[in-house]
C-alpha cells in the first residue's frame, strides 16, 4: 500500500492484549491478534493507539490437580513498567461514579496502549477490572462500560484526536454510545448523532458460534447505566431486544470485517437477518513475525538450505522445554504433533483419541508423539472435561502424550516453532481464523488441518501441508465427527506418517513451501495494509 501523506488516526478498542507472556492481560486469540496489531503498527509507523483494561488478576491460571482435573487460580499481578499518565476519568455505573485510572504501555515494541483501571482507593467497587471474562452478567457490563465509555473519555482527557474508532469484537460498543452522547450534548438529534457516529466506527466480528456472541437483557443495561443517556427505543434500534453486542457493532459501524474469507461467508449468513447493518467484508488475520517466527527458518527456506537442521534445533529446544516442565523426555527422531488452543468444545481437543483401535498402537509404538496445551473457560465444564481426557491419556501413555498446563504465549511460541506437525480439527465452519496455524506454517511446522478459518486460503494439499475432511460440513454433529475422524486417520496414516519416516526429502520440501507460501500473505503487515485500504480510509 502506498502511504498517503496523512493517514487517518485510529483508536483500537479491545478487552485483551497479548503483548508478552508474563503481562497477563490476555486470554486467547483475540488478545494475541490485538497485541500483534499494535506491534505491527509500531513497526510500520501507523497512527494507531490501543485502548484496553489493566486486569489485576488477568484471565485464569489453570492448573491440573492431583485428580487430573483442571482448576482455576487467581493472583494479583503487579507491573513496574506501566507509566502513570496522571489521568482519571469517571464512568457512572449503577448510579455511582467509578473513577478509571489511565496507564500507558509501550515497552514491548508496540504503539501506545492505554489501559483503564478501577482498582484505586477512591472507588467503592475496585473489582470491576479484576478478572478478564470473569464473573457474570453485571460484571461483564461494568467492564465493557469501562472499556467503551471510559475509553472515549480517556482519549479526550489525553488530548488524542481520532478519525476512526475500531471495535475489535462487540465488547467495545458502549464507546459508540459515548460518541453519540457527545454529539447529542452539542445539540444534535439522536438520528443525526447516530448517523454521524456510524461514519467514525469500524467493527471486527470474530465469533461464528452463536452462543459466543454476547447479549444482555435491556433492563440490566438500563439499571447499570450502560445506555449512557439513550432511551429504551434507541437501545433497541441499535442492538435489538435482548441487546446483542455483535448486532450493535454491525449497526454502529460504517463497515465491518470477518477474519478470514470463509468466516466472511459464515458471518454474512449468520447475520443476514439484521437490517440496517454494515457490510461484512473479509480481511484475514495476520501474525507479527518477529514475535512468533524464527528468522533462521525463513532464511533457510529462502536459501533452500539447512532447513531440516534449523528445525531440529528448534525441536530439541522444545523437547528440553517439555522435560523441564514435566519430566517427560520425548524422542527427537519421532514424529511430534502439536495441538494448542482454547479448550472450547467445537475445537475437539481430544478428537485424535476417539478411535482406540487406530490410536493405541501409534502411541504404544511411539510412532507419533503429541504435545497438548490449552485452557478451558473457568465456567465451561465441557471444555474442562476435554482437558481432563487429554491429561488421562498423558498418564496412560507418558512417553507419547504430554499436556502442558496453564497455556500462555511462551508455550504457544515454543510449540509453533518446535513441533513437526500442527494439528487442527475444529467443526467447520466454527474456526473464525486460527493464527496459531499461521505461526506454525511460517516456522516450517506442517499444518494438518480441517479446511476451516485461514487454512482454505493457504492449503496446497501435499505441497505445503495437508487438509482432511474436504470441507465437508453438516449440522448433524455425530455425522460431522464421524466423517472428520475417518478423514483425519486416513491422511495421518497414509500421508503424514509415511512421508515423515520414509521421504525426508519431500518433507523438507514441504517445510520450505509452507514457509514461503505463508510468511507474507499471513503477516500483520499485509493485514494492516488491508485495514487501511478497505476500512480506515473512507
Coordinates of C-alpha atoms in Angstrom, one line a residue:
X1 CA 0.0 0.0 0.0
X2 CA 1.3 3.4 -0.9
X3 CA 1.3 5.5 2.2
X4 CA -0.8 8.7 2.0
X5 CA 0.9 11.8 3.4
X6 CA -1.7 11.8 6.2
X7 CA -3.3 8.6 7.3
X8 CA -6.4 8.6 9.4
X9 CA -5.7 8.2 13.2
X10 CA -7.2 5.1 14.7
X11 CA -8.2 4.1 18.2
X12 CA -8.4 0.4 18.6
X13 CA -10.6 -0.9 21.4
X14 CA -10.1 -4.5 22.7
X15 CA -10.8 -6.3 26.0
X16 CA -7.4 -8.1 25.9
X17 CA -3.9 -7.6 24.5
X18 CA -1.3 -10.3 24.3
X19 CA 2.0 -8.4 24.2
X20 CA 4.3 -10.5 26.3
X21 CA 3.7 -13.9 28.1
X22 CA 4.1 -12.6 31.6
X23 CA 1.9 -9.5 31.1
X24 CA -1.4 -11.2 32.0
X25 CA -4.0 -9.0 30.2
X26 CA -4.9 -11.6 27.6
X27 CA -6.9 -14.8 27.4
X28 CA -6.5 -16.2 23.9
X29 CA -6.5 -15.5 20.2
X30 CA -8.4 -12.2 20.3
X31 CA -5.8 -10.7 22.6
X32 CA -2.9 -12.2 20.7
X33 CA -4.2 -10.6 17.5
X34 CA -4.6 -7.3 19.3
X35 CA -1.0 -7.4 20.6
X36 CA 0.4 -8.3 17.2
X37 CA -1.6 -5.5 15.6
X38 CA -0.1 -2.9 18.0
X39 CA 3.4 -4.2 17.3
X40 CA 2.8 -4.1 13.6
X41 CA 1.5 -0.5 13.9
X42 CA 4.8 0.4 15.6
X43 CA 6.9 -1.4 13.0
X44 CA 5.3 0.2 10.1
X45 CA 4.6 3.6 11.6
X46 CA 0.8 3.7 11.5
X47 CA -1.0 6.3 13.6
X48 CA -2.8 3.8 15.9
X49 CA -3.4 3.8 19.6
X50 CA -4.8 0.9 21.7
X51 CA -7.5 1.2 24.4
X52 CA -7.8 -1.7 26.9
X53 CA -8.1 -2.6 30.5
X54 CA -5.5 -3.3 33.2
X55 CA -6.6 -6.6 34.6
X56 CA -5.4 -7.1 38.1
X57 CA -5.7 -10.9 38.0
X58 CA -5.7 -11.5 34.3
X59 CA -7.7 -14.4 32.9
X60 CA -7.0 -17.5 34.9
X61 CA -4.0 -19.6 35.9
X62 CA -5.4 -23.0 35.1
X63 CA -3.5 -25.9 36.7
X64 CA -4.1 -29.6 36.8
X65 CA -4.9 -31.1 40.2
X66 CA -3.7 -34.5 41.6
X67 CA -7.0 -35.9 40.4
X68 CA -6.2 -35.0 36.8
X69 CA -8.8 -32.3 36.7
X70 CA -8.2 -28.6 35.8
X71 CA -8.8 -26.0 38.4
X72 CA -8.6 -22.2 38.3
X73 CA -6.4 -19.9 40.4
X74 CA -6.2 -16.2 40.5
X75 CA -3.5 -14.0 41.8
X76 CA -2.9 -10.2 41.8
X77 CA -0.2 -9.2 39.3
X78 CA 2.0 -6.1 39.7
X79 CA 3.8 -4.5 36.8
X80 CA 6.6 -2.0 37.3
X81 CA 6.7 -0.9 33.6
X82 CA 3.3 0.8 33.5
X83 CA 3.5 4.6 33.0
X84 CA 1.1 6.6 35.1
X85 CA -0.5 9.2 32.8
X86 CA -1.8 11.1 35.8
X87 CA -5.3 10.9 34.2
X88 CA -8.5 9.6 35.8
X89 CA -11.9 9.6 34.1
X90 CA -15.3 8.9 35.6
X91 CA -17.9 6.4 34.3
X92 CA -21.3 6.3 36.0
X93 CA -22.0 2.6 36.8
X94 CA -25.2 1.7 38.9
X95 CA -25.7 5.4 39.6
X96 CA -22.2 5.8 41.1
X97 CA -19.2 7.5 39.6
X98 CA -16.4 4.9 39.1
X99 CA -13.0 6.5 38.6
X100 CA -10.8 4.9 35.9
X101 CA -7.1 5.5 36.2
X102 CA -5.3 5.5 32.8
X103 CA -2.0 3.7 32.4
X104 CA 0.3 3.8 29.3
X105 CA 2.2 0.8 28.0
X106 CA 4.7 1.0 25.1
X107 CA 7.6 -1.2 26.2
X108 CA 7.0 -4.3 24.1
X109 CA 7.7 -2.8 20.6
X110 CA 4.1 -1.7 20.4
X111 CA 2.3 1.5 19.7
X112 CA 0.9 3.3 22.7
X113 CA -1.6 1.3 24.6
X114 CA -3.8 3.0 27.3
X115 CA -5.2 0.8 30.0
X116 CA -8.1 1.7 32.3
X117 CA -8.0 0.6 35.9
X118 CA -10.7 0.8 38.6
X119 CA -8.5 -0.8 41.3
X120 CA -7.8 2.5 43.1
X121 CA -8.7 3.7 46.6
X122 CA -11.4 6.2 45.7
X123 CA -13.6 3.5 44.2
X124 CA -16.2 1.6 46.3
X125 CA -16.1 -1.2 43.7
X126 CA -12.4 -1.8 42.9
X127 CA -13.0 -5.2 41.5
X128 CA -14.5 -4.3 38.1
X129 CA -11.1 -4.7 36.4
X130 CA -10.1 -7.8 38.4
X131 CA -10.8 -10.8 36.1
X132 CA -10.8 -10.8 32.3
X133 CA -14.0 -12.5 31.2
X134 CA -14.7 -13.3 34.9
X135 CA -17.9 -13.0 36.8
X136 CA -21.5 -12.9 35.5
X137 CA -23.7 -10.5 33.6
X138 CA -23.4 -7.4 35.6
X139 CA -19.6 -7.7 36.0
X140 CA -19.2 -8.0 32.2
X141 CA -21.4 -5.0 31.5
X142 CA -19.5 -2.9 34.0
X143 CA -16.2 -4.0 32.4
X144 CA -17.5 -3.1 29.0
X145 CA -18.7 0.3 30.2
X146 CA -15.2 1.0 31.5
X147 CA -13.6 -0.1 28.2
X148 CA -16.1 1.8 25.9
X149 CA -17.3 4.9 27.7
X150 CA -14.2 5.2 29.8
X151 CA -12.0 4.6 26.7
X152 CA -13.5 7.5 24.8
X153 CA -13.2 9.8 27.9
X154 CA -9.6 8.7 28.3
X155 CA -8.8 9.7 24.7
X156 CA -10.4 13.1 25.3
X157 CA -8.5 13.6 28.6
X158 CA -5.3 12.6 26.9
X159 CA -5.9 15.1 24.1
X160 CA -5.6 12.4 21.4
X161 CA -7.6 13.3 18.2
X162 CA -9.1 10.2 16.5
X163 CA -10.5 9.8 13.0
X164 CA -11.6 6.1 13.2
X165 CA -12.7 4.1 16.2
X166 CA -12.1 0.3 15.6
X167 CA -14.1 -2.0 17.8
X168 CA -12.4 -5.4 18.0
X169 CA -15.4 -7.6 18.9
X170 CA -18.6 -6.4 20.5
X171 CA -17.2 -5.7 23.9
X172 CA -16.5 -2.1 22.9
X173 CA -19.9 -1.0 21.6
X174 CA -20.6 1.3 24.6
X175 CA -17.9 3.5 23.1
X176 CA -20.4 4.1 20.3
X177 CA -22.9 5.2 22.9
X178 CA -20.5 7.8 24.3
X179 CA -19.7 9.1 20.8
X180 CA -23.5 9.5 20.3
X181 CA -23.9 11.2 23.7
X182 CA -21.2 13.7 23.0
X183 CA -22.9 14.8 19.7
X184 CA -26.4 15.0 21.4
X185 CA -24.9 17.1 24.2
X186 CA -23.8 19.5 21.5
X187 CA -27.3 19.8 20.1
X188 CA -27.7 17.0 17.5
X189 CA -30.8 14.8 17.5
X190 CA -30.3 11.1 18.2
X191 CA -30.8 10.3 14.5
X192 CA -28.2 12.8 13.4
X193 CA -25.7 11.7 16.1
X194 CA -26.2 8.1 15.3
X195 CA -25.6 8.6 11.5
X196 CA -22.5 10.8 12.1
X197 CA -21.1 8.3 14.7
X198 CA -21.6 5.4 12.3
X199 CA -19.2 7.2 9.9
X200 CA -16.4 7.1 12.5
X201 CA -16.6 3.4 13.6
X202 CA -15.4 0.2 12.0
X203 CA -16.0 -3.2 13.6
X204 CA -14.4 -6.7 13.6
X205 CA -16.5 -9.7 14.3
X206 CA -14.7 -12.9 15.4
X207 CA -17.2 -15.4 16.7
X208 CA -19.0 -17.8 14.3
X209 CA -20.6 -19.6 17.2
X210 CA -24.0 -18.0 18.0
X211 CA -23.6 -18.6 21.8
X212 CA -20.3 -16.8 21.7
X213 CA -22.0 -13.5 20.7
X214 CA -22.8 -11.7 23.8
X215 CA -26.3 -10.4 24.6
X216 CA -27.9 -8.7 27.6
X217 CA -31.4 -8.0 28.8
X218 CA -32.3 -4.4 28.3
X219 CA -33.4 -3.9 31.9
X220 CA -30.0 -4.9 33.1
X221 CA -28.3 -2.4 30.7
X222 CA -30.6 0.4 31.8
X223 CA -30.1 -0.4 35.5
X224 CA -26.3 -0.5 35.1
X225 CA -26.4 2.9 33.2
X226 CA -24.9 1.3 30.1
X227 CA -27.4 3.2 27.9
X228 CA -25.5 6.3 28.8
X229 CA -28.5 8.6 28.3
X230 CA -30.1 6.7 25.4
X231 CA -33.8 5.7 25.6
X232 CA -35.0 2.1 25.6
X233 CA -36.3 2.6 22.0
X234 CA -32.9 4.0 20.9
X235 CA -31.2 1.0 22.5
X236 CA -33.5 -1.4 20.7
X237 CA -32.8 0.4 17.4
X238 CA -29.1 -0.2 17.9
X239 CA -28.9 -3.7 19.4
X240 CA -32.3 -5.3 19.5
X241 CA -34.0 -6.9 22.4
X242 CA -32.3 -8.7 24.1
X243 CA -29.5 -6.3 23.3
X244 CA -26.9 -8.2 21.2
X245 CA -23.4 -6.7 21.3
X246 CA -22.5 -8.0 17.8
X247 CA -25.7 -6.7 16.3
X248 CA -24.9 -3.3 17.9
X249 CA -21.4 -3.4 16.5
X250 CA -22.7 -4.2 13.0
X251 CA -25.2 -1.3 13.2
X252 CA -22.9 1.2 14.7
X253 CA -20.2 0.9 12.1
X254 CA -19.7 2.0 8.5
X255 CA -18.0 -1.2 7.6
X256 CA -17.3 -4.5 9.4
X257 CA -14.9 -7.3 8.7
X258 CA -14.7 -11.0 9.4
X259 CA -11.3 -12.5 10.0
X260 CA -10.9 -14.9 7.0
X261 CA -12.6 -15.5 3.6
X262 CA -14.6 -18.5 4.9
X263 CA -15.5 -16.6 8.0
X264 CA -16.8 -13.8 5.8
X265 CA -19.3 -16.2 4.2
X266 CA -20.2 -17.6 7.5
X267 CA -20.7 -14.2 9.2
X268 CA -22.8 -12.8 6.3
X269 CA -25.1 -15.9 6.5
X270 CA -25.2 -15.7 10.3
X271 CA -26.2 -12.0 10.4
X272 CA -28.2 -11.7 7.2
X273 CA -31.4 -11.2 9.2
X274 CA -30.0 -7.9 10.8
X275 CA -31.4 -4.9 9.0
X276 CA -29.5 -1.6 8.6
X277 CA -26.2 -3.3 9.4
X278 CA -22.8 -2.5 7.8
X279 CA -21.4 -4.7 5.1
X280 CA -19.2 -7.5 6.4
X281 CA -16.0 -7.9 4.3
X282 CA -13.2 -10.4 4.7
X283 CA -9.8 -9.4 6.0
X284 CA -7.8 -12.4 7.0
X285 CA -5.9 -12.1 10.3
X286 CA -2.1 -12.0 10.2
X287 CA 0.7 -12.5 12.7
X288 CA 3.7 -10.4 13.9
X289 CA 6.7 -12.3 12.5
X290 CA 9.4 -11.0 14.9
X291 CA 7.3 -12.2 17.9
X292 CA 6.5 -15.7 16.6
X293 CA 8.7 -16.8 13.8
X294 CA 12.3 -18.0 13.9
X295 CA 14.0 -15.8 11.3
X296 CA 16.6 -18.5 10.8
X297 CA 13.8 -20.8 9.4
X298 CA 12.8 -18.1 7.0
X299 CA 16.5 -17.6 5.9
X300 CA 16.9 -21.3 5.5
X301 CA 13.8 -21.6 3.3
X302 CA 14.7 -18.6 1.2
X303 CA 18.2 -20.0 0.6
X304 CA 16.9 -23.6 0.3
X305 CA 19.5 -25.0 2.7
X306 CA 19.8 -26.1 6.3
X307 CA 16.0 -26.2 6.7
X308 CA 16.0 -29.6 8.5
X309 CA 19.0 -28.8 10.7
X310 CA 17.5 -25.5 11.8
X311 CA 14.2 -27.1 12.5
X312 CA 15.9 -29.9 14.6
X313 CA 17.5 -27.2 16.8
X314 CA 14.0 -25.8 17.5
X315 CA 12.6 -29.2 18.1
X316 CA 15.3 -30.1 20.5
X317 CA 14.7 -26.8 22.4
X318 CA 11.0 -27.7 22.6
X319 CA 11.9 -31.3 23.9
X320 CA 14.1 -29.8 26.6
X321 CA 11.4 -27.2 27.5
X322 CA 8.9 -30.1 27.9
X323 CA 11.4 -32.1 30.0
X324 CA 11.9 -29.2 32.4
X325 CA 8.2 -28.7 32.8
X326 CA 7.0 -32.3 33.0
X327 CA 10.0 -34.6 33.4
X328 CA 9.0 -36.3 30.2
X329 CA 11.8 -36.8 27.6
X330 CA 10.3 -37.0 24.1
X331 CA 12.3 -38.7 21.2
X332 CA 13.8 -36.2 18.8
X333 CA 13.6 -38.7 15.9
X334 CA 9.9 -39.5 16.3
X335 CA 7.1 -37.5 14.7
X336 CA 6.0 -34.8 17.0
X337 CA 2.5 -33.4 16.7
X338 CA 1.4 -30.1 18.4
X339 CA -2.2 -29.1 19.4
X340 CA -2.6 -25.9 21.5
X341 CA -5.7 -23.7 21.7
X342 CA -8.6 -22.8 23.9
X343 CA -10.4 -26.0 25.1
X344 CA -13.7 -25.0 23.6
X345 CA -15.9 -27.9 22.7
X346 CA -16.1 -27.1 18.9
X347 CA -12.3 -27.3 18.7
X348 CA -12.4 -31.0 19.7
X349 CA -9.2 -31.1 21.6
X350 CA -9.3 -34.9 22.3
X351 CA -10.5 -35.8 18.9
X352 CA -7.5 -37.8 17.8
X353 CA -8.0 -40.3 20.6
X354 CA -11.6 -41.2 19.6
X355 CA -10.8 -44.5 17.8
X356 CA -8.8 -46.6 20.3
X357 CA -8.1 -49.3 17.7
X358 CA -6.2 -46.9 15.5
X359 CA -4.6 -44.6 18.0
X360 CA -3.4 -47.1 20.6
X361 CA -0.7 -48.8 18.5
X362 CA 0.6 -45.4 17.2
X363 CA 1.1 -44.3 20.8
X364 CA 2.4 -47.5 22.2
X365 CA 5.0 -47.8 19.4
X366 CA 5.8 -44.1 19.7
X367 CA 5.1 -43.7 16.0
X368 CA 3.6 -40.4 17.0
X369 CA 4.2 -38.1 20.0
X370 CA 1.7 -35.4 20.8
X371 CA 2.0 -32.3 22.9
X372 CA -1.2 -30.6 24.0
X373 CA -1.8 -27.3 25.8
X374 CA -4.9 -25.1 26.3
X375 CA -7.2 -23.7 28.9
X376 CA -11.0 -24.1 29.2
X377 CA -13.1 -21.1 30.2
X378 CA -13.5 -21.2 34.0
X379 CA -17.2 -21.8 33.6
X380 CA -17.0 -24.3 30.7
X381 CA -17.4 -27.8 32.2
X382 CA -17.4 -29.5 28.8
X383 CA -14.1 -27.8 27.9
X384 CA -12.7 -28.9 31.3
X385 CA -13.7 -32.5 30.6
X386 CA -11.8 -32.3 27.3
X387 CA -8.7 -31.2 29.2
X388 CA -9.3 -34.0 31.7
X389 CA -9.5 -36.6 28.9
X390 CA -6.2 -35.4 27.5
X391 CA -4.5 -35.4 30.9
X392 CA -5.8 -39.0 31.4
X393 CA -4.2 -40.0 28.1
X394 CA -0.9 -38.4 29.1
X395 CA -0.9 -40.6 32.2
X396 CA -1.8 -43.7 30.2
X397 CA 0.9 -43.0 27.5
X398 CA 3.5 -41.0 29.4
X399 CA 6.2 -41.4 26.7
X400 CA 3.9 -40.3 23.8
X401 CA 1.4 -37.8 25.1
X402 CA 2.2 -34.6 27.1
X403 CA -0.1 -31.9 28.4
X404 CA 1.4 -28.6 29.3
X405 CA -0.7 -26.8 31.9
X406 CA -1.5 -23.1 32.1
X407 CA -1.2 -22.4 28.3
X408 CA 0.4 -19.0 27.6
X409 CA 2.2 -17.1 24.9
X410 CA 5.5 -18.7 25.8
X411 CA 4.2 -22.2 25.5
X412 CA 2.5 -21.2 22.2
X413 CA 5.7 -19.9 20.8
X414 CA 7.7 -23.0 21.7
X415 CA 5.1 -25.3 20.2
X416 CA 4.6 -23.5 17.0
X417 CA 8.4 -23.5 16.4
X418 CA 9.4 -26.9 17.6
X419 CA 6.7 -29.4 16.6
X420 CA 6.8 -31.3 13.2
X421 CA 3.1 -31.1 12.6
X422 CA 0.4 -28.7 13.7
X423 CA -3.0 -30.4 14.2
X424 CA -6.2 -28.5 14.0
X425 CA -9.6 -30.2 13.9
X426 CA -12.5 -27.8 14.7
X427 CA -16.0 -28.4 13.5
X428 CA -16.2 -26.4 10.2
X429 CA -17.1 -23.5 9.9
X430 CA -16.7 -22.6 13.6
X431 CA -13.0 -21.6 13.5
X432 CA -13.0 -17.9 12.5
X433 CA -9.3 -17.7 11.7
X434 CA -6.7 -19.6 13.8
X435 CA -3.5 -17.6 13.8
X436 CA -1.5 -20.4 15.6
X437 CA -1.6 -22.4 12.4
X438 CA 0.0 -19.4 10.6
X439 CA 2.8 -19.2 13.1
X440 CA 3.4 -22.9 12.8
X441 CA 3.4 -22.7 9.0
X442 CA 5.9 -19.9 8.9
X443 CA 8.2 -21.9 11.2
X444 CA 8.1 -24.9 8.8
X445 CA 5.8 -26.8 11.1
X446 CA 3.4 -28.5 8.6
X447 CA -0.3 -28.0 9.1
X448 CA -2.6 -31.0 9.3
X449 CA -6.0 -29.3 9.5
X450 CA -9.7 -29.2 8.7
X451 CA -10.4 -26.7 5.9
X452 CA -11.6 -24.0 8.3
X453 CA -10.6 -20.5 9.2
X454 CA -7.5 -19.3 7.4
X455 CA -6.4 -22.7 6.1
X456 CA -8.6 -22.9 2.9
X457 CA -6.7 -19.8 1.7
X458 CA -3.3 -21.3 2.2
X459 CA -3.6 -25.1 1.8
X460 CA -1.9 -26.9 -1.1
X461 CA -2.5 -30.5 0.0
X462 CA 0.7 -32.5 0.0
X463 CA 2.7 -29.4 -1.1
X464 CA 2.8 -27.1 2.0
X465 CA 0.7 -29.1 4.5
X466 CA -2.4 -31.3 4.5
X467 CA -6.1 -30.9 4.8
X468 CA -8.5 -33.6 5.9
X469 CA -12.3 -33.7 5.5
X470 CA -12.5 -31.9 2.1
X471 CA -14.5 -29.1 3.6
X472 CA -17.5 -31.3 4.5
X473 CA -19.9 -29.8 6.9
X474 CA -23.3 -30.7 8.3
X475 CA -25.4 -29.6 11.3
X476 CA -25.5 -33.2 12.4
X477 CA -22.7 -33.3 14.9
X478 CA -22.3 -37.1 15.1
X479 CA -22.2 -37.3 11.3
X480 CA -19.6 -34.5 11.1
X481 CA -17.4 -36.0 13.8
X482 CA -17.6 -39.5 12.2
X483 CA -16.7 -38.1 8.8
X484 CA -13.8 -36.0 10.1
X485 CA -12.3 -38.7 12.3
X486 CA -12.1 -41.1 9.4
X487 CA -10.6 -38.4 7.2
X488 CA -8.0 -37.5 9.9
X489 CA -6.8 -41.0 10.3
X490 CA -6.7 -41.6 6.6
X491 CA -4.4 -38.6 6.0
X492 CA -2.3 -39.2 9.1
X493 CA -1.7 -42.9 8.4
X494 CA -1.4 -42.8 4.6
X495 CA 0.4 -39.5 4.0
X496 CA 1.8 -37.7 7.1
X497 CA 3.5 -40.7 8.9
X498 CA 4.9 -42.3 5.7
X499 CA 6.3 -39.0 4.4
X500 CA 8.0 -38.2 7.8
X501 CA 9.7 -41.6 8.2
X502 CA 10.2 -42.6 4.5
X503 CA 10.6 -39.5 2.4
X504 CA 12.6 -36.9 4.3
X505 CA 13.4 -35.0 1.1
X506 CA 9.7 -34.4 0.4
X507 CA 9.1 -33.4 4.0
X508 CA 11.8 -30.8 3.9
X509 CA 10.5 -29.5 0.5
X510 CA 7.0 -29.2 2.1
X511 CA 8.5 -27.3 5.0
X512 CA 10.2 -24.8 2.6
X513 CA 6.9 -24.4 0.7
X514 CA 5.0 -23.9 3.9
X515 CA 7.3 -21.0 5.0
X516 CA 7.5 -19.3 1.6
X517 CA 3.8 -19.5 0.9
X518 CA 2.6 -18.0 4.2
X519 CA 5.2 -15.6 5.5
X520 CA 4.0 -12.6 3.5
X521 CA 0.4 -13.5 2.8
X522 CA -0.5 -14.0 6.5
X523 CA 1.7 -11.3 8.1
X524 CA 0.5 -8.5 10.3
X525 CA 1.9 -6.1 7.6
X526 CA -0.5 -7.3 5.0
X527 CA -3.4 -7.2 7.4
X528 CA -2.7 -3.6 8.4
X529 CA -2.4 -2.6 4.8
X530 CA -5.8 -4.1 4.1
X531 CA -7.4 -2.4 7.2
X532 CA -6.3 0.9 5.9
X533 CA -7.3 0.3 2.3
X534 CA -10.6 -1.3 3.0
X535 CA -11.7 0.1 6.4
X536 CA -9.9 3.1 7.7
X537 CA -9.6 5.3 4.6
X538 CA -13.1 6.4 3.9

